[in-house]
Short mmCIF file of C-alpha atoms in Angstrom, two decimals:
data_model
loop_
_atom_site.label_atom_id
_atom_site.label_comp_id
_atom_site.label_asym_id
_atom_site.label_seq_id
_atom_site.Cartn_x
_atom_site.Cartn_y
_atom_site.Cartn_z
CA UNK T 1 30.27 8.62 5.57
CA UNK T 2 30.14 6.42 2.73
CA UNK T 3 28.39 7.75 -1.11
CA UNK T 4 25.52 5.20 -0.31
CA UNK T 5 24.60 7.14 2.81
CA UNK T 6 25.42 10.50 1.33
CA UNK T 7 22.48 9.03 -1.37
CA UNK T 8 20.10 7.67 1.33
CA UNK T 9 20.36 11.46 3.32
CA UNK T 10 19.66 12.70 -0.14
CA UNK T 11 16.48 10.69 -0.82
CA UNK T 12 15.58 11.51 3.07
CA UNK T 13 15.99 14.90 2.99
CA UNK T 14 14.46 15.21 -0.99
CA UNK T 15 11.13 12.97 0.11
CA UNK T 16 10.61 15.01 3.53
CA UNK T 17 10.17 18.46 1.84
CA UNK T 18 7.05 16.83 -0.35
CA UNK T 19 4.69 15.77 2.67
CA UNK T 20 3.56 18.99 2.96
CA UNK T 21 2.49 18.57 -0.38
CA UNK T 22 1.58 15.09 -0.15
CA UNK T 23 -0.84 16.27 2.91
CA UNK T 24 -2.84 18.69 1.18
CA UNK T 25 -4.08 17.10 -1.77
CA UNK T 26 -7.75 17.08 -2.11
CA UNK T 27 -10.39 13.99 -2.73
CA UNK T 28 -9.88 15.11 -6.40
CA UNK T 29 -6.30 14.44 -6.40
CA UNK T 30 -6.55 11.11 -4.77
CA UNK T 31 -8.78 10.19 -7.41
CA UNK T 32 -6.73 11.10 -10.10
CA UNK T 33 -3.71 9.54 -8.48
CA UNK T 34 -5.55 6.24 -7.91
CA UNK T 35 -6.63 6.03 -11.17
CA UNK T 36 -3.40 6.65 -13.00
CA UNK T 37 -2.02 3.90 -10.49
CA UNK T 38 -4.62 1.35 -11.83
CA UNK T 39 -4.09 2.54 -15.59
CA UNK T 40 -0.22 2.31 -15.28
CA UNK T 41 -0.63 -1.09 -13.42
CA UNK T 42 -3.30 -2.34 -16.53
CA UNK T 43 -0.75 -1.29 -19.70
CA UNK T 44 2.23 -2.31 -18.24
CA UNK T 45 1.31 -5.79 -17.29
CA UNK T 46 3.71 -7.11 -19.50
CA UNK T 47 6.71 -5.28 -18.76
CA UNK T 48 5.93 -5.44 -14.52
CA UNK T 49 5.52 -9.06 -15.46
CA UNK T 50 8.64 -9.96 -16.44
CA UNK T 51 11.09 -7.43 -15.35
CA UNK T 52 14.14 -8.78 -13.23
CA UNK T 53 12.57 -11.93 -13.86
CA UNK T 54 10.71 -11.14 -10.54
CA UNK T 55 9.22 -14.81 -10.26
CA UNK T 56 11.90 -16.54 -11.02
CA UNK T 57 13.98 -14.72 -8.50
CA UNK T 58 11.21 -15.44 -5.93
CA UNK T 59 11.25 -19.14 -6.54
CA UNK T 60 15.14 -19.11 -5.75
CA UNK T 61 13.90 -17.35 -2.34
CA UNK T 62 11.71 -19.96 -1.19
CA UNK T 63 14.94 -22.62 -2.59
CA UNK T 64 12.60 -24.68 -5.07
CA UNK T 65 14.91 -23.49 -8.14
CA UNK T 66 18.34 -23.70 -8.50
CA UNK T 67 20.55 -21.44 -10.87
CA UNK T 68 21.24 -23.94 -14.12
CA UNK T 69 18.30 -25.85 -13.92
CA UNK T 70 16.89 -26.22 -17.44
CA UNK T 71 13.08 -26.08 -16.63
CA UNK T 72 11.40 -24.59 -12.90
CA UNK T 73 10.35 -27.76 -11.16
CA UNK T 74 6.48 -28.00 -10.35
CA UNK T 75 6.98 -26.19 -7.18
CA UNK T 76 8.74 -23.30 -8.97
CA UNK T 77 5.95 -22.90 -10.96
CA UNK T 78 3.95 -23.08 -8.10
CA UNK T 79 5.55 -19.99 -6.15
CA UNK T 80 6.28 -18.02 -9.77
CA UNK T 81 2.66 -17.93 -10.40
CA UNK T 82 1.39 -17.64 -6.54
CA UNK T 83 3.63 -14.63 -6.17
CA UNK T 84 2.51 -12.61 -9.32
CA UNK T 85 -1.46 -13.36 -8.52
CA UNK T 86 -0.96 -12.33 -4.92
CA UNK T 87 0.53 -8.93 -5.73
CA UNK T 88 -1.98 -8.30 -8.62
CA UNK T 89 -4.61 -9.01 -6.51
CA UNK T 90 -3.13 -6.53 -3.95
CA UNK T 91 -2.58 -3.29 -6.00
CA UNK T 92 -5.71 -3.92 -8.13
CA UNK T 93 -8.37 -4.85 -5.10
CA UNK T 94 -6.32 -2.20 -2.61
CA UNK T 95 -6.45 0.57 -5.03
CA UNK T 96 -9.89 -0.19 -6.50
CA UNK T 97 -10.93 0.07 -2.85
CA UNK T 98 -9.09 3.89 -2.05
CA UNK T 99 -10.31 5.00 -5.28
CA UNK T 100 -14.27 4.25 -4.18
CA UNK T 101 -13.26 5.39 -1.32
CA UNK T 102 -12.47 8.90 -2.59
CA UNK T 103 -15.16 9.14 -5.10
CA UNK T 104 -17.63 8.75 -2.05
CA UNK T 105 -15.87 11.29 -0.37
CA UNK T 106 -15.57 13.56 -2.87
CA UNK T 107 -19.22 13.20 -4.10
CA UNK T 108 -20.12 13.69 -0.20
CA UNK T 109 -18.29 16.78 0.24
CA UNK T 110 -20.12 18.13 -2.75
CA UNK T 111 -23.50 17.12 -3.13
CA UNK T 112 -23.94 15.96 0.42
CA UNK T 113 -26.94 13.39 1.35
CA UNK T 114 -27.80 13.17 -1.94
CA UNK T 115 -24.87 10.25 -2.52
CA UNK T 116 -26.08 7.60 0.16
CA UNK T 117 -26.86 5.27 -2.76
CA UNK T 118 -23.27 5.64 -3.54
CA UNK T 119 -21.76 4.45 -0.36
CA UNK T 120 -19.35 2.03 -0.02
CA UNK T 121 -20.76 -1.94 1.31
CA UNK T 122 -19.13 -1.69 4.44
CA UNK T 123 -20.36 1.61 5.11
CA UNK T 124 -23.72 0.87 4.23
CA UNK T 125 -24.43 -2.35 6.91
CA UNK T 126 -22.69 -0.84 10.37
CA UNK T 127 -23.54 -1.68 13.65
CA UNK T 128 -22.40 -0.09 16.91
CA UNK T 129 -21.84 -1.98 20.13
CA UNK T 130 -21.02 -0.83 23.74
CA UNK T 131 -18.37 -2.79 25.56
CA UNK T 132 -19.29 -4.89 28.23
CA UNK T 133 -16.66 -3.66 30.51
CA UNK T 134 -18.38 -0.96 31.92
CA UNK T 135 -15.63 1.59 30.53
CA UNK T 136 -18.34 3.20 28.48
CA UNK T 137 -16.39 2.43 25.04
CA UNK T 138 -17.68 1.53 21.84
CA UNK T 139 -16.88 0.01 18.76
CA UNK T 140 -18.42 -0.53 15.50
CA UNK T 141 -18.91 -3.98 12.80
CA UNK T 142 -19.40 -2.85 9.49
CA UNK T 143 -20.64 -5.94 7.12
CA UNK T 144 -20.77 -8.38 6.18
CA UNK T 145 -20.09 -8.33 2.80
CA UNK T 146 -19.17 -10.97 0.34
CA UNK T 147 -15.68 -12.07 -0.82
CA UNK T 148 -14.64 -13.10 -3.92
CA UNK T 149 -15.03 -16.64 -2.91
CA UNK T 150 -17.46 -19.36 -2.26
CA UNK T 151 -19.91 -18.99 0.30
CA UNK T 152 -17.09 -16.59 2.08
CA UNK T 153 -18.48 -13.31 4.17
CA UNK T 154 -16.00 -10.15 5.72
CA UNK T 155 -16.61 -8.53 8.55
CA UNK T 156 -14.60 -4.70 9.71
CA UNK T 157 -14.20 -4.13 13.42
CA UNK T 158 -13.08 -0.77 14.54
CA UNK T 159 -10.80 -0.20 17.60
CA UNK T 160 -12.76 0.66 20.58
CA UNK T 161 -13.10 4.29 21.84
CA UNK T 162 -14.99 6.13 24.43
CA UNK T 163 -16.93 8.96 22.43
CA UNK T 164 -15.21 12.00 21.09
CA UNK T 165 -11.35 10.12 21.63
CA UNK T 166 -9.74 9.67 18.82
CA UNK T 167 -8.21 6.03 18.11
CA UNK T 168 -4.88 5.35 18.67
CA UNK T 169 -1.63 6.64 16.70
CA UNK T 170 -0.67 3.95 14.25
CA UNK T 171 2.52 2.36 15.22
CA UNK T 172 4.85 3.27 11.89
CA UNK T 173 8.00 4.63 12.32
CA UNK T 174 8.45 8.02 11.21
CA UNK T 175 12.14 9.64 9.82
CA UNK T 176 12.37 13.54 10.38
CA UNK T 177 14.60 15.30 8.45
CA UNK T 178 17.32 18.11 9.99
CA UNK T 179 15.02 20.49 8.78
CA UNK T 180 13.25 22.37 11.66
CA UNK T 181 9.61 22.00 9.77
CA UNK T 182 7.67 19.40 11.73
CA UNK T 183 5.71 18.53 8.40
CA UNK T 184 9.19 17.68 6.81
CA UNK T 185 8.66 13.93 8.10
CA UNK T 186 8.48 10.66 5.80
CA UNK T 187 7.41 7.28 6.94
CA UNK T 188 10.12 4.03 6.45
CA UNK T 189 9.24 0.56 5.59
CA UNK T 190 11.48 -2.14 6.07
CA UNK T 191 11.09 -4.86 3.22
CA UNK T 192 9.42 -7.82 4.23
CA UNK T 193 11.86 -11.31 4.29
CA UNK T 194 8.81 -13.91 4.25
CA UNK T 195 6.42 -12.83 1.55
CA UNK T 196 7.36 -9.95 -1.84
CA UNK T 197 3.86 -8.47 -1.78
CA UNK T 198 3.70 -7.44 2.22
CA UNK T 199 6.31 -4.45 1.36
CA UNK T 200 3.84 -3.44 -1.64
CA UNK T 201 0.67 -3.65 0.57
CA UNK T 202 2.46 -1.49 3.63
CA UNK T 203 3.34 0.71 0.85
CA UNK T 204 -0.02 1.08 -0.52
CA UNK T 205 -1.71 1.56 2.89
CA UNK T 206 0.80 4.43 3.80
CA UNK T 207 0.55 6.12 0.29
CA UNK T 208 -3.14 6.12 -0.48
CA UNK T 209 -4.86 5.57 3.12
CA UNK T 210 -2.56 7.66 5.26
CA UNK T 211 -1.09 10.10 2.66
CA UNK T 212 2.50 9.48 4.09
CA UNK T 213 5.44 9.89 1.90
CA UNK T 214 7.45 6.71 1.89
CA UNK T 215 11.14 5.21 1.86
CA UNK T 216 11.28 1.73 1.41
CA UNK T 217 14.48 0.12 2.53
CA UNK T 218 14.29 -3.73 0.60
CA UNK T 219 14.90 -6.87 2.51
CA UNK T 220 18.63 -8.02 1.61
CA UNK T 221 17.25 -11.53 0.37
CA UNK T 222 14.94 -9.33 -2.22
CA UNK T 223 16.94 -6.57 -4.16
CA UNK T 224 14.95 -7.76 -7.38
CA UNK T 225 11.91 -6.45 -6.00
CA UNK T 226 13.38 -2.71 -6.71
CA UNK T 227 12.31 -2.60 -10.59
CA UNK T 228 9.46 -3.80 -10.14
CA UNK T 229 8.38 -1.48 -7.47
CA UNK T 230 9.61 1.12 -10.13
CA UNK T 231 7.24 -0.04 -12.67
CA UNK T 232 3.91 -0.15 -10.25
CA UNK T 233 4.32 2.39 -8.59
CA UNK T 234 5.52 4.92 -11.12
CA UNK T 235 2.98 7.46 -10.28
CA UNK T 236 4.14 7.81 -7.07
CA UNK T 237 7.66 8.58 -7.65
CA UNK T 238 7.11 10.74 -10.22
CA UNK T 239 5.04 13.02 -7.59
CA UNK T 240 8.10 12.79 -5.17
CA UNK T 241 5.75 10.63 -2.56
CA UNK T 242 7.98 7.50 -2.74
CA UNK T 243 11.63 6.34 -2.83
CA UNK T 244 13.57 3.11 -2.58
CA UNK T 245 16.97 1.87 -2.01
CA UNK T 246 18.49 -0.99 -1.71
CA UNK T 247 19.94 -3.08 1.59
CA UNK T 248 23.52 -1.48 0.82
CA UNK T 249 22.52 1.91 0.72
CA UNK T 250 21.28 2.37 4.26
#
């Protein structure tokens, strides 16, 4: 066994033991978590900006800049800013959204009806509808609701279930540990190869949605990535509820 998997069984076996952690904080500590996600994202624009030169690195990705060229062409530009708007949109929108999320929950579970002028848009416009199938299953449209675009709408469909089941597992794959404890578990992403911010959102949907602890492994064409997840998503590691390594170290 090499040190890089001697590290990587480290990281496994040090990220497992927090789920149980991870799984029971309250609405209140999702809050507080979300918001000290936002606030680091907000003052360290700068720094998650530029670090690794990120963009740059990106732009040699997609091949439209070459190491030695004086200037990025155009099309460098192009990708250098596409890149850094896509991901800011992601962890600003996606964690703006879990944080209303759990301050409607939180209000709910403590002052009960009194909070329906605080719900959410697409919990306030829902519709159910039975299937047409005859299996008795049905499924619910909440929306629409305007997007931050011209004469643009969003609809939410839910997976259809017969009443009472529960929807299906999601379809993550999930590391145990040699511990015996079945809540010693974590979840592992693989790093996306086509687009930087696809890791981030996965990451972000496991984190704050499902409360999963997380190992990211990065795609080999984007080690650069790995500082810059550092920087965003401080809060997290600091908690113990997210790790990353690198290509070589699996």
């Amino acid at each position: 066994m090499s040190d890089d998997d001697n590290t990587t069984t480290e990281v496994i076996s040090q990220l497992s033991k927090k789920q149980k952690d991870y799984s029971s904080y309250t609405h209140q500590d999702m809050i507080d978590l979300c918001n000290e996600l936002l606030t680091n994202f907000r003052d360290r624009q700068y720094e998650w900006s530029n670090v690794s030169s990120w963009t740059l690195e990106e732009a040699k990705v997609f091949q439209v800049y070459q190491n030695g060229q004086d200037t990025p062409s155009k099309d460098a530009q192009f990708i250098m800013s596409g890149v850094k708007q896509s991901l800011s949109f992601i962890v600003s929108k996606f964690i703006g959204t879990c944080l209303k999320h759990y301050e409607y929950a939180h209000e709910l579970e403590t002052n009960g009806a009194n909070v329906e002028k605080k719900k959410p848009d697409l919990l306030k416009k829902v519709r159910e509808i039975t299937m047409g199938d005859g299996s008795e299953r049905c499924y619910s449209i909440h929306g629409p609701i305007p997007m931050p675009l011209p004469n643009q709408n969003c609809e939410l469909y839910t997976l259809p279930t017969k009443k009472g089941e529960q929807p299906r597992p999601s379809n993550h794959t999930k590391l145990k540990s040699t511990s015996k404890d079945k809540d010693e578990t974590i979840t592992l992403i693989l790093g996306a190869g086509n687009q930087p911010q696809l890791s981030l959102f996965d990451i972000l949907q496991h984190s704050l949605v499902d409360r999963d602890v997380v190992l990211l492994k990065h795609h080999p064409l984007r080690p650069h990535l790995l500082k810059l997840y550092s920087i965003l998503l401080e809060p997290l590691i600091k908690r113990g509820f997210f790790a990353q390594v690198l290509d070589s170290g699996v």
